[in-house]
Coordinates of C-alpha atoms in Angstrom, one line a residue:
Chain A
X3 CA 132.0 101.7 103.9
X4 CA 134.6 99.9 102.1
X5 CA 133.0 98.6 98.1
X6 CA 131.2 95.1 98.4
X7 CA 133.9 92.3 98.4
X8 CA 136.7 94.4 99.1
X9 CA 137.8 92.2 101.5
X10 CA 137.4 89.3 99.8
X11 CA 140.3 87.1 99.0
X12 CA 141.4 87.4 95.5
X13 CA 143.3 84.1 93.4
X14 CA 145.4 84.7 90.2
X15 CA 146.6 82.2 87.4
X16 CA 148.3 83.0 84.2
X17 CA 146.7 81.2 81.0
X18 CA 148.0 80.9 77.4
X19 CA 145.4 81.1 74.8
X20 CA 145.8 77.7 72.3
X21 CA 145.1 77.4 68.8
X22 CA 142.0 75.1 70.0
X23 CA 140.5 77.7 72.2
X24 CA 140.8 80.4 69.4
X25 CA 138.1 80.9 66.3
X26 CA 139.4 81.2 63.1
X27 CA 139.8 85.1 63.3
X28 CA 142.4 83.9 66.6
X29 CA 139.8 85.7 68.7
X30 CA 139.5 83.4 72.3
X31 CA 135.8 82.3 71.5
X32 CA 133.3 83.8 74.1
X33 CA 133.1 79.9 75.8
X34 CA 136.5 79.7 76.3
X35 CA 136.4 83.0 78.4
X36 CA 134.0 81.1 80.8
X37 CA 136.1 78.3 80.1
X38 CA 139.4 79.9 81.5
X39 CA 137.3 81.9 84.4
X40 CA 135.7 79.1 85.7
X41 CA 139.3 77.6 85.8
X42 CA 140.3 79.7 88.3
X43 CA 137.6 79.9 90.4
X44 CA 137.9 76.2 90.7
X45 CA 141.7 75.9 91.2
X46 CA 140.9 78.9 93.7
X47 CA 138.1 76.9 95.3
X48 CA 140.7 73.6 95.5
X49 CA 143.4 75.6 97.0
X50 CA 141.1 76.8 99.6
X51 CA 139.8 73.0 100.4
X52 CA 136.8 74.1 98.6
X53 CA 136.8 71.2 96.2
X54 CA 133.4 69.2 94.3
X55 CA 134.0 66.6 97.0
X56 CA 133.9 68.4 99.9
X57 CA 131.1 70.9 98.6
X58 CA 129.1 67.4 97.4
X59 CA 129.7 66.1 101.2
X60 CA 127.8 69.3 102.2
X61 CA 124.5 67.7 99.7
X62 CA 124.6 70.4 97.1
X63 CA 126.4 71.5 94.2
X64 CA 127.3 75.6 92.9
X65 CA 125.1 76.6 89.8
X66 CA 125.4 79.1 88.1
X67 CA 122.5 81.5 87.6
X68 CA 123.2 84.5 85.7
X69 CA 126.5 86.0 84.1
X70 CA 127.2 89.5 82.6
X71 CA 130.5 89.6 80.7
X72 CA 132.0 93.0 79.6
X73 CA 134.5 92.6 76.9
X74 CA 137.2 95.7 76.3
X75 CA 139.2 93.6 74.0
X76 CA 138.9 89.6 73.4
X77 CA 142.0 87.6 74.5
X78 CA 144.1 86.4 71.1
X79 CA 145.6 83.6 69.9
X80 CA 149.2 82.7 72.0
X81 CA 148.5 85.9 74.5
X82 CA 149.2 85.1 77.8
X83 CA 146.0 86.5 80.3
X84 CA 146.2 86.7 84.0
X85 CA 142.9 85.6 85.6
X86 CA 141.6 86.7 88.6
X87 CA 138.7 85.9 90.4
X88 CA 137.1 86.1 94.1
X89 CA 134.2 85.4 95.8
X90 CA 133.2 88.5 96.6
X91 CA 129.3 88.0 98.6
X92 CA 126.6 86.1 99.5
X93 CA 123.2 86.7 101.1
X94 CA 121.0 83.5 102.4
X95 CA 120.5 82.4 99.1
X96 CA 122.7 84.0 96.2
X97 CA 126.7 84.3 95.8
X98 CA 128.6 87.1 93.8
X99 CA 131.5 86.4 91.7
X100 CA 133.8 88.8 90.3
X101 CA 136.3 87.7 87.1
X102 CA 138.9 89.8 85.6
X103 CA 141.0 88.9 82.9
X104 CA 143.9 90.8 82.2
X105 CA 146.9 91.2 79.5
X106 CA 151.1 91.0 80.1
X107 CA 150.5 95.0 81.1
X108 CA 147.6 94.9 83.4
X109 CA 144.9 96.1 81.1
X110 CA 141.6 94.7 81.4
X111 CA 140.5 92.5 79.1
X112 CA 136.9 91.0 80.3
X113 CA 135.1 91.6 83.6
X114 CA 132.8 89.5 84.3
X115 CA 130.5 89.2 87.1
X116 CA 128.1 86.1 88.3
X117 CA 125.3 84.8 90.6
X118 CA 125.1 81.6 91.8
X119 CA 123.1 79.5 93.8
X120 CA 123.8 75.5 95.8
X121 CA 121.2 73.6 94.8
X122 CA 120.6 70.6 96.8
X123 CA 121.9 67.1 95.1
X124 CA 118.7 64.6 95.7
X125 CA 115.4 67.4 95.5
X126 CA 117.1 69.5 92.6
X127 CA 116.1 72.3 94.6
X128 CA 118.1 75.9 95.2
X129 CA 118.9 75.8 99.2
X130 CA 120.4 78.2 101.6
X131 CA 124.2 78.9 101.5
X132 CA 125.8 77.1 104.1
X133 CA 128.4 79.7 105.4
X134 CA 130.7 76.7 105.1
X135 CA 130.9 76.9 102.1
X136 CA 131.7 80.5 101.4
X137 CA 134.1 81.5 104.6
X138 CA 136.9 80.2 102.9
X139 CA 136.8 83.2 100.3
X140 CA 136.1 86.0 103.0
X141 CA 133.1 86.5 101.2
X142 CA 131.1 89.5 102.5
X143 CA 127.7 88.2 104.3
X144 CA 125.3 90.4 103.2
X145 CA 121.4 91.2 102.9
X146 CA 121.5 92.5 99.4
X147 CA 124.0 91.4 96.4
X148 CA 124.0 93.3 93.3
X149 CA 121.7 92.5 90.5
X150 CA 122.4 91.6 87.3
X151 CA 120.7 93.1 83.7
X152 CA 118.3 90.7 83.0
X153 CA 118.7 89.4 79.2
X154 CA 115.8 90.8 77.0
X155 CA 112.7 88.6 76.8
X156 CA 113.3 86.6 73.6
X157 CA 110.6 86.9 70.8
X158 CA 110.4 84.8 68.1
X159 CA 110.0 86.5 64.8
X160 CA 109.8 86.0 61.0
X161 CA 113.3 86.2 61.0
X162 CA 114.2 84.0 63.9
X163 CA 117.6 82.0 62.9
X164 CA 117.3 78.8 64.5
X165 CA 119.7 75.4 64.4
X166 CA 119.2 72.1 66.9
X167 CA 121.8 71.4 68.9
X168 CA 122.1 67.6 70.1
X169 CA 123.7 67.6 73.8
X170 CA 127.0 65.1 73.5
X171 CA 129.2 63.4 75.8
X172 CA 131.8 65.2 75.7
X173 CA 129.7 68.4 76.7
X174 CA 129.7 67.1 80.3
X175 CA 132.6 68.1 82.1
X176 CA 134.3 66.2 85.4
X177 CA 131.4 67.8 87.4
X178 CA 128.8 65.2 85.9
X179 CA 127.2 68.7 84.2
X180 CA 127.1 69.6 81.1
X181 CA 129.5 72.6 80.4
X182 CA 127.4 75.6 80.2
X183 CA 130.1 77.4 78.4
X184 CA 129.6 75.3 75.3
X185 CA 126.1 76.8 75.6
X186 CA 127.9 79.8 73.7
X187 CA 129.4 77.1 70.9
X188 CA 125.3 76.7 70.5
X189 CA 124.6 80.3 70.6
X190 CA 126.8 82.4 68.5
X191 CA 127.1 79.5 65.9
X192 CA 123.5 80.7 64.9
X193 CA 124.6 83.4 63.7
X194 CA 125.9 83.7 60.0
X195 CA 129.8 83.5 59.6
X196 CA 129.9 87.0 57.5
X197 CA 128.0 88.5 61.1
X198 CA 130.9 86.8 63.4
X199 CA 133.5 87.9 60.6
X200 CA 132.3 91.4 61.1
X201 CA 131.5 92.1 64.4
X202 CA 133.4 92.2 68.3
X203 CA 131.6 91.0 71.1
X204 CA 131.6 93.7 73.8
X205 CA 128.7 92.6 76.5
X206 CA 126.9 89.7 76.9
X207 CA 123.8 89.1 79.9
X208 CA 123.2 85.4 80.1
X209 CA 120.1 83.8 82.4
X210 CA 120.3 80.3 82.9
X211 CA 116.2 78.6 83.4
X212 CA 116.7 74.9 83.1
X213 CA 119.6 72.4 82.9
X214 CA 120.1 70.7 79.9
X215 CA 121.0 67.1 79.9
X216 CA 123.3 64.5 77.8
X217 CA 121.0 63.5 74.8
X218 CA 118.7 66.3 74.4
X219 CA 118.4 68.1 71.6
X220 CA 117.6 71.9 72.0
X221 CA 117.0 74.7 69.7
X222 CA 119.6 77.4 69.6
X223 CA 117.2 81.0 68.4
X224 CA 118.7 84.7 67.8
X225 CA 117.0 87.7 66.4
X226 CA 119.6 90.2 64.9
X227 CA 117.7 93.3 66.7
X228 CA 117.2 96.5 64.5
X229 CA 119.1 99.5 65.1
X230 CA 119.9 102.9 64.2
X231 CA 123.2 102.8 64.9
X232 CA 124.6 100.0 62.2
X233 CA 128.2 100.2 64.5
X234 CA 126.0 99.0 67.5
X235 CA 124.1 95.7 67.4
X236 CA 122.3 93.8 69.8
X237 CA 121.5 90.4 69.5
X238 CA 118.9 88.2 71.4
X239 CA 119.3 84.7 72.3
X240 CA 117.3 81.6 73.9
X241 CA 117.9 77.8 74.0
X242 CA 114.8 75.9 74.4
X243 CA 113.8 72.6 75.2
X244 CA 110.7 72.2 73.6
X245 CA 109.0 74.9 74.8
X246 CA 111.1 74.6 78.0
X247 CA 113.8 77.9 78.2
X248 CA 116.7 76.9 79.4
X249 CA 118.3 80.3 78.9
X250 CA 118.0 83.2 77.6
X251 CA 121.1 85.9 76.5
X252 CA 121.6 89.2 75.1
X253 CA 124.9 89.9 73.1
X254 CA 125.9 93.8 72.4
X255 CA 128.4 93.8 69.1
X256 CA 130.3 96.4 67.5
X257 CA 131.1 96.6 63.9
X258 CA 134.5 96.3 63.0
X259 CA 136.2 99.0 60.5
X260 CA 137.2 96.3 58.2
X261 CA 135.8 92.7 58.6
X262 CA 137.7 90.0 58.9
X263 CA 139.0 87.8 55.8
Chain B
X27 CA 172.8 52.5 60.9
X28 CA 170.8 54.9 63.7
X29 CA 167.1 54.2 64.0
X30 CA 164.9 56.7 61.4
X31 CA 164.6 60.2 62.3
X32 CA 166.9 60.1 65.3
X33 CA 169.3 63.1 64.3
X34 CA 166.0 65.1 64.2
X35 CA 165.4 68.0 66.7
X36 CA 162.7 67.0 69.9
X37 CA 161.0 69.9 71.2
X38 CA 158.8 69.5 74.5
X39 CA 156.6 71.7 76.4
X40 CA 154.2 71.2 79.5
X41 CA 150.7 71.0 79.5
X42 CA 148.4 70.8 82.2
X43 CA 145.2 69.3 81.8
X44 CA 142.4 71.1 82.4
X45 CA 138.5 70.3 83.4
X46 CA 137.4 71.9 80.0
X47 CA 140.1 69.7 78.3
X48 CA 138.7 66.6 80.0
X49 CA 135.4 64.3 80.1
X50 CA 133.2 63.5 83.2
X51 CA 135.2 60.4 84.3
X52 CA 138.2 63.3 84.1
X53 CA 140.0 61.6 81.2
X54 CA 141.3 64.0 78.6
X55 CA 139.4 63.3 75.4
X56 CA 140.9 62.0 72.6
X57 CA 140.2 65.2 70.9
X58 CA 142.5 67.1 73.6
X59 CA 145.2 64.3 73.1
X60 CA 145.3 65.1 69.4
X61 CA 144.9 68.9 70.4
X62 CA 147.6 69.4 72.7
X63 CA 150.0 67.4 70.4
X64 CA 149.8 69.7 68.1
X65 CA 149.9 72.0 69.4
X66 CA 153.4 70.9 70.7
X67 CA 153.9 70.5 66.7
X68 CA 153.2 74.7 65.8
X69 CA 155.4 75.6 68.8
X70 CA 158.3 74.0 67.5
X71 CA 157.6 75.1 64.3
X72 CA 157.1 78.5 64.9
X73 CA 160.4 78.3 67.3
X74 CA 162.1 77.0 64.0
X75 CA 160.5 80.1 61.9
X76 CA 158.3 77.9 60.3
X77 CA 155.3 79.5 60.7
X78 CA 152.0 79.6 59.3
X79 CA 152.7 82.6 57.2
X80 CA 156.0 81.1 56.3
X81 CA 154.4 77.9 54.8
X82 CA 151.9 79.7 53.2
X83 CA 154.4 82.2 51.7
X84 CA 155.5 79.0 49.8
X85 CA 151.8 78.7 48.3
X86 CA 151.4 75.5 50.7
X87 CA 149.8 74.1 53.6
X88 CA 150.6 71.3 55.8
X89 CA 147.8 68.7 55.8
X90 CA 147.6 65.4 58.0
X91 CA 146.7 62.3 56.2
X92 CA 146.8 59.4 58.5
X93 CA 147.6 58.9 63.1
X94 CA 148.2 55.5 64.5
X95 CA 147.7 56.6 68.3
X96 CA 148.7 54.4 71.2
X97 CA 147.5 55.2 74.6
X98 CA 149.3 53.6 77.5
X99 CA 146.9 56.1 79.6
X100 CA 145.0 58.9 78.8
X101 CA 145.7 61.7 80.9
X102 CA 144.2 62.6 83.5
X103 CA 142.4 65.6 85.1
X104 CA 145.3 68.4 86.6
X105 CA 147.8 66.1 85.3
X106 CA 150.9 68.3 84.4
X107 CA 152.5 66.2 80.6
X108 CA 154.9 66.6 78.6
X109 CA 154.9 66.9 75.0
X110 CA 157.5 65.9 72.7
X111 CA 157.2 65.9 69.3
X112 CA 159.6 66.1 66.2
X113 CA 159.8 66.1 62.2
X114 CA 161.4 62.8 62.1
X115 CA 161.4 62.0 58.2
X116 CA 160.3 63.2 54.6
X117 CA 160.5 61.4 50.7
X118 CA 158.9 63.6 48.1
X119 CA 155.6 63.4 49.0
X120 CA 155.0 62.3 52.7
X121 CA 156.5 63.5 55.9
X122 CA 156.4 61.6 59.1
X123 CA 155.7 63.1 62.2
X124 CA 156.2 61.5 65.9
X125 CA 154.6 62.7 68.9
X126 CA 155.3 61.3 72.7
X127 CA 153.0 62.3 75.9
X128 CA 154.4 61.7 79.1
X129 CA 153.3 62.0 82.3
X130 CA 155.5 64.0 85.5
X131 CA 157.8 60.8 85.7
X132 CA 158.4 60.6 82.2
X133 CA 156.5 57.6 81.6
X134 CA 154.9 57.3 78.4
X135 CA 151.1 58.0 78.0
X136 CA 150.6 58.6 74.5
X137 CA 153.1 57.8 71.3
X138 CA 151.2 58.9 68.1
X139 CA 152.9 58.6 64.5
X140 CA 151.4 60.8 61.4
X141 CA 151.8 61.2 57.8
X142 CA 151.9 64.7 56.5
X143 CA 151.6 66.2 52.9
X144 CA 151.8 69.4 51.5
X145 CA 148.5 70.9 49.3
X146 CA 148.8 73.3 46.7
X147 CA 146.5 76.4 47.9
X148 CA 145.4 77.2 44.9
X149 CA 144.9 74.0 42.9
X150 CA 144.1 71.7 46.5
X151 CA 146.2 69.2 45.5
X152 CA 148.8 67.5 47.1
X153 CA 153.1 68.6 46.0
X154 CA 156.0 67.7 46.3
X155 CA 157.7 68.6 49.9
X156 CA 160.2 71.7 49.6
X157 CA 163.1 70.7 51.5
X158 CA 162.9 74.2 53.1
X159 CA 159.8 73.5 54.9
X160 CA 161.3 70.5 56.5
X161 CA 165.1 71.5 57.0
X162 CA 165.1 73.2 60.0
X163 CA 163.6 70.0 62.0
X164 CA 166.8 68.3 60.8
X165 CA 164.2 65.8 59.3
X166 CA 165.8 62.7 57.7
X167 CA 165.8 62.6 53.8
X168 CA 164.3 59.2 53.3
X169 CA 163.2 57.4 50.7
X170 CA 160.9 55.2 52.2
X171 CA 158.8 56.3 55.7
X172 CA 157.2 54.2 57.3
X173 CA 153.4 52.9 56.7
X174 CA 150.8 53.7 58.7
X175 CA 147.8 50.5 59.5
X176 CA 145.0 51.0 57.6
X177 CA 141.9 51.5 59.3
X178 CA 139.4 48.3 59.0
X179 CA 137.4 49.6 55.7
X180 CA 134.1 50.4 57.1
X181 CA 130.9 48.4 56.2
X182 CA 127.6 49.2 56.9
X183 CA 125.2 46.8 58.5
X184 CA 122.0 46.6 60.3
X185 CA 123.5 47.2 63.7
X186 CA 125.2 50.3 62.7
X187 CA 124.7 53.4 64.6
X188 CA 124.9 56.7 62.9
X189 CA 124.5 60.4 64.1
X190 CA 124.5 63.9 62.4
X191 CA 127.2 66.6 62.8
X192 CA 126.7 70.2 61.6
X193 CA 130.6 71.1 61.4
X194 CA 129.9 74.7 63.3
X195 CA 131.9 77.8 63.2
X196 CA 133.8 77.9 66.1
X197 CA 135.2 73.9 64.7
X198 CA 137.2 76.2 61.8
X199 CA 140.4 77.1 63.9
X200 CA 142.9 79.7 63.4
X201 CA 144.4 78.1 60.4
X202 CA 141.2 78.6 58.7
X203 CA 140.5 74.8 58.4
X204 CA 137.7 72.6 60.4
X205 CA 140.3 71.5 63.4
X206 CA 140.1 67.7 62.6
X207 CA 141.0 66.7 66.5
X208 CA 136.5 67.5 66.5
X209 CA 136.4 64.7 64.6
X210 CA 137.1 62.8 67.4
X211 CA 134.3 64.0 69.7
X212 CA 131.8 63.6 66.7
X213 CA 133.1 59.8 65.8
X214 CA 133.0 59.0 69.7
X215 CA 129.7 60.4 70.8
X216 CA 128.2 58.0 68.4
X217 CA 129.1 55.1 70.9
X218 CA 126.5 54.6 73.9
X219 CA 127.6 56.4 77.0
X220 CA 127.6 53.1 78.4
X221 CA 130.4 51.8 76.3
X222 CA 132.4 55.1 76.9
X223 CA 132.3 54.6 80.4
X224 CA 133.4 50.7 80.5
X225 CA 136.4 50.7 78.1
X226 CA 139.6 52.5 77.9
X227 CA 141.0 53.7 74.7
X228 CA 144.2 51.8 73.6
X229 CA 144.5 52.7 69.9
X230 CA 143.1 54.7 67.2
X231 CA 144.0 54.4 63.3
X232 CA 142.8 57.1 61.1
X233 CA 142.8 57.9 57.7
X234 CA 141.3 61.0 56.6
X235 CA 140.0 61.3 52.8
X236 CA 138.4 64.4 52.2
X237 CA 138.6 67.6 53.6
X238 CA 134.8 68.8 56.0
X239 CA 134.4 72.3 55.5
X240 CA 132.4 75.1 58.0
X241 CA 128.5 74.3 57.1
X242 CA 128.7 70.8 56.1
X243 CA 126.4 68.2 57.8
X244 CA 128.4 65.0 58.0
X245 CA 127.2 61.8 59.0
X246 CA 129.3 60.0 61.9
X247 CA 129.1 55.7 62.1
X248 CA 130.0 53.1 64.5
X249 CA 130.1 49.3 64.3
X250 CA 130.6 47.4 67.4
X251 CA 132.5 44.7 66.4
X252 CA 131.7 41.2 67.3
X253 CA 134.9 39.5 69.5
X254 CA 135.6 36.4 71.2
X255 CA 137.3 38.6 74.2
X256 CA 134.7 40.4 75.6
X257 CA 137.9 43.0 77.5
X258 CA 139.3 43.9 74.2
X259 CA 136.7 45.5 71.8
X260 CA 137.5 47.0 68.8
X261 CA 135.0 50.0 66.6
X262 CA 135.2 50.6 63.4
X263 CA 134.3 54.5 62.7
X264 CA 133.1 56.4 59.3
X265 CA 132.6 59.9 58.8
X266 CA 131.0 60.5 55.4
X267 CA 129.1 63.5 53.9
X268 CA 126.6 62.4 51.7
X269 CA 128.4 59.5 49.5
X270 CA 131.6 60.8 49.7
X271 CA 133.8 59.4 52.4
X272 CA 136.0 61.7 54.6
X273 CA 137.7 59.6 57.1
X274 CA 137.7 56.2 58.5
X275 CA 139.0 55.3 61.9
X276 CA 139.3 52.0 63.8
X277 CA 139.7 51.7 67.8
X278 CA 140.7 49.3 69.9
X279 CA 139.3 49.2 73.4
X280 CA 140.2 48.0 76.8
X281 CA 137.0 46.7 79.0
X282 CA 137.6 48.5 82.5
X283 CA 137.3 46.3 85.9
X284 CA 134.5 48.1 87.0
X285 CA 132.7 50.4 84.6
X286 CA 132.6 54.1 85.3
X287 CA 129.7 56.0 87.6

């Protein structure tokens, strides 16, 4: 038996990483990797006549659910990345997505993989997958899609670092949403600058709970989780609404030989 | 005699705008229109060798000062522009930088002027140009450049809406400065949705006073001013932090035909 989605048509773009989608270490920041994937699933979804129109005549919308992002090495400032993505499965009620993103030799860069649900437009409900809406992709129909690692239960402790976070405009996107990506704006900025300057970003586990909306104001948490291994750090995340989650993530770092200036 | 800066070199690149780059009525923000021309601006540079390093080599940086922005349109949503920008004049102490946007046809969208100055990196303070950082643009050795309008000197009344803006890290880009184009989003979320989506930008003045740094929160204000044509609005915009003022921006505003979903 062929590997799940191996049949599955893939899409490919080129990107150029700008000065505006870099931090100030020239490190792509980890919301302009969603940024750039999500790109090309869309323009792969448009070029398949899979666009928000005709998936909104169908009376839903895709949401995502969960992500887990494996990071080899973090696109840089001016690289040129190929991204690929395909639509790999589904089962009644979940879709797999793959992401790759590659540099000028091939290497791998991020994988990143992805469940996601229609949700229906008037009862805010998750509904099946209309086959429709997936055939397009030569997504494999299957019974069971892969699970993702579930982000560790957030705690909050003594040393919870927390910051609000008031939703703006310009955090909805053309999809009427706001862009979940800038979730990651809210979550890493938690963290101190000398903890950023120090450390790469090598896996990240996102669950998304609730949808935030234009005008809220939610509360960005992390605990800086102890370890034995100073190289190795893990660091757990929630956004709350109130005492609404909206999501929860878990970030694996590694210490860098020499932080950054 | 030929118009100011015309022996200077134009250099133009594409850009295609993208979803992330745009806000939900799929206009690009103003903070992308600013982004992406300056980004035009570091590619000629750096095609000229006059790169960061280079400039900073010279115990300099470049800093802007003041935009008058036009907007013809904004751009659009997958909308392919051009950029063209060039280093069109310099006297001692101020540069003057032009920037076009045009759209597949070559019909302008944007046409933004700027005033740039050199700061001392040690001492912060503004010096004089060295004619080495401007040569290679062929800018014109003026003594007088042109002056940019003066922003409407912002006054604080009862009807004054204000907001709070922590600057975050991932604002500081990889010139190790707050990337002032987020001024923008800041200095427009401050207006009702509402207004947002029933006017159209037409022009921005900006003056910027003093320097936001990573950590800072700044207070962003908005009068609505009162007019005697309800279609053409104008804003007058402040961003202070604490007493101290750090920019002031006016905007004038096109009402749209039929406000925005």
């Amino acid at each position: 038996m062929a590997a799940l989605g191996a049949q599955a048509k893939v899409f490919t773009e080129e990107h150029r990483l700008t000065y505006y989608e870099c931090d100030r270490t020239g490190r792509a920041t980890l919301a302009t990797l969603i940024d750039i994937a999500i790109l090309g699933s869309q323009d792969q979804s448009d070029a398949l006549g899979l666009t928000t129109d005709f998936v909104q005549q169908h009376g839903v919308g895709w949401v995502v659910t969960q992500y887990a992002i494996n990071v080899t090495r973090m696109p840089r400032l001016d690289e040129v990345v190929t991204i690929a993505v395909r639509g790999s499965a589904y089962n009644p009620y979940f879709a797999f997505r793959e992401f790759w993103i590659r540099d000028a030799n091939g290497e791998e860069l991020a994988y990143i993989t992805s469940i996601w649900v229609t949700m229906s437009q008037t009862t805010r409900k998750i509904v099946k997958i209309n086959p429709e809406l997936v055939a397009p992709y030569h997504s494999e129909a299957t019974k069971r899609i892969p699970r993702l690692p579930r982000p560790i239960s957030f705690e909050t402790t003594a040393d919870t670092i927390s910051k609000p976070y008031q939703v703006r405009f310009f955090d909805i996107d053309p999809n009427r949403h706001v862009n979940n990506a800038h979730y990651f704006d809210w979550l890493l900025d938690t963290l101190p600058a000398e903890f950023l300057l120090q450390h790469d970003l090598k896996h990240v586990d996102v669950r998304y709970e609730n949808e935030v909306k234009y005008g809220h104001t939610v509360t960005a948490e992390v605990n800086i989780l102890p370890t034995s291994d100073a190289e190795q750090v893990t660091t757990s995340h929630r956004i709350r609404l109130g005492d609404e989650k909206c999501c929860e993530v878990t970030i694996q770092w590694q210490m860098l030989a020499t932080p950054i200036n």
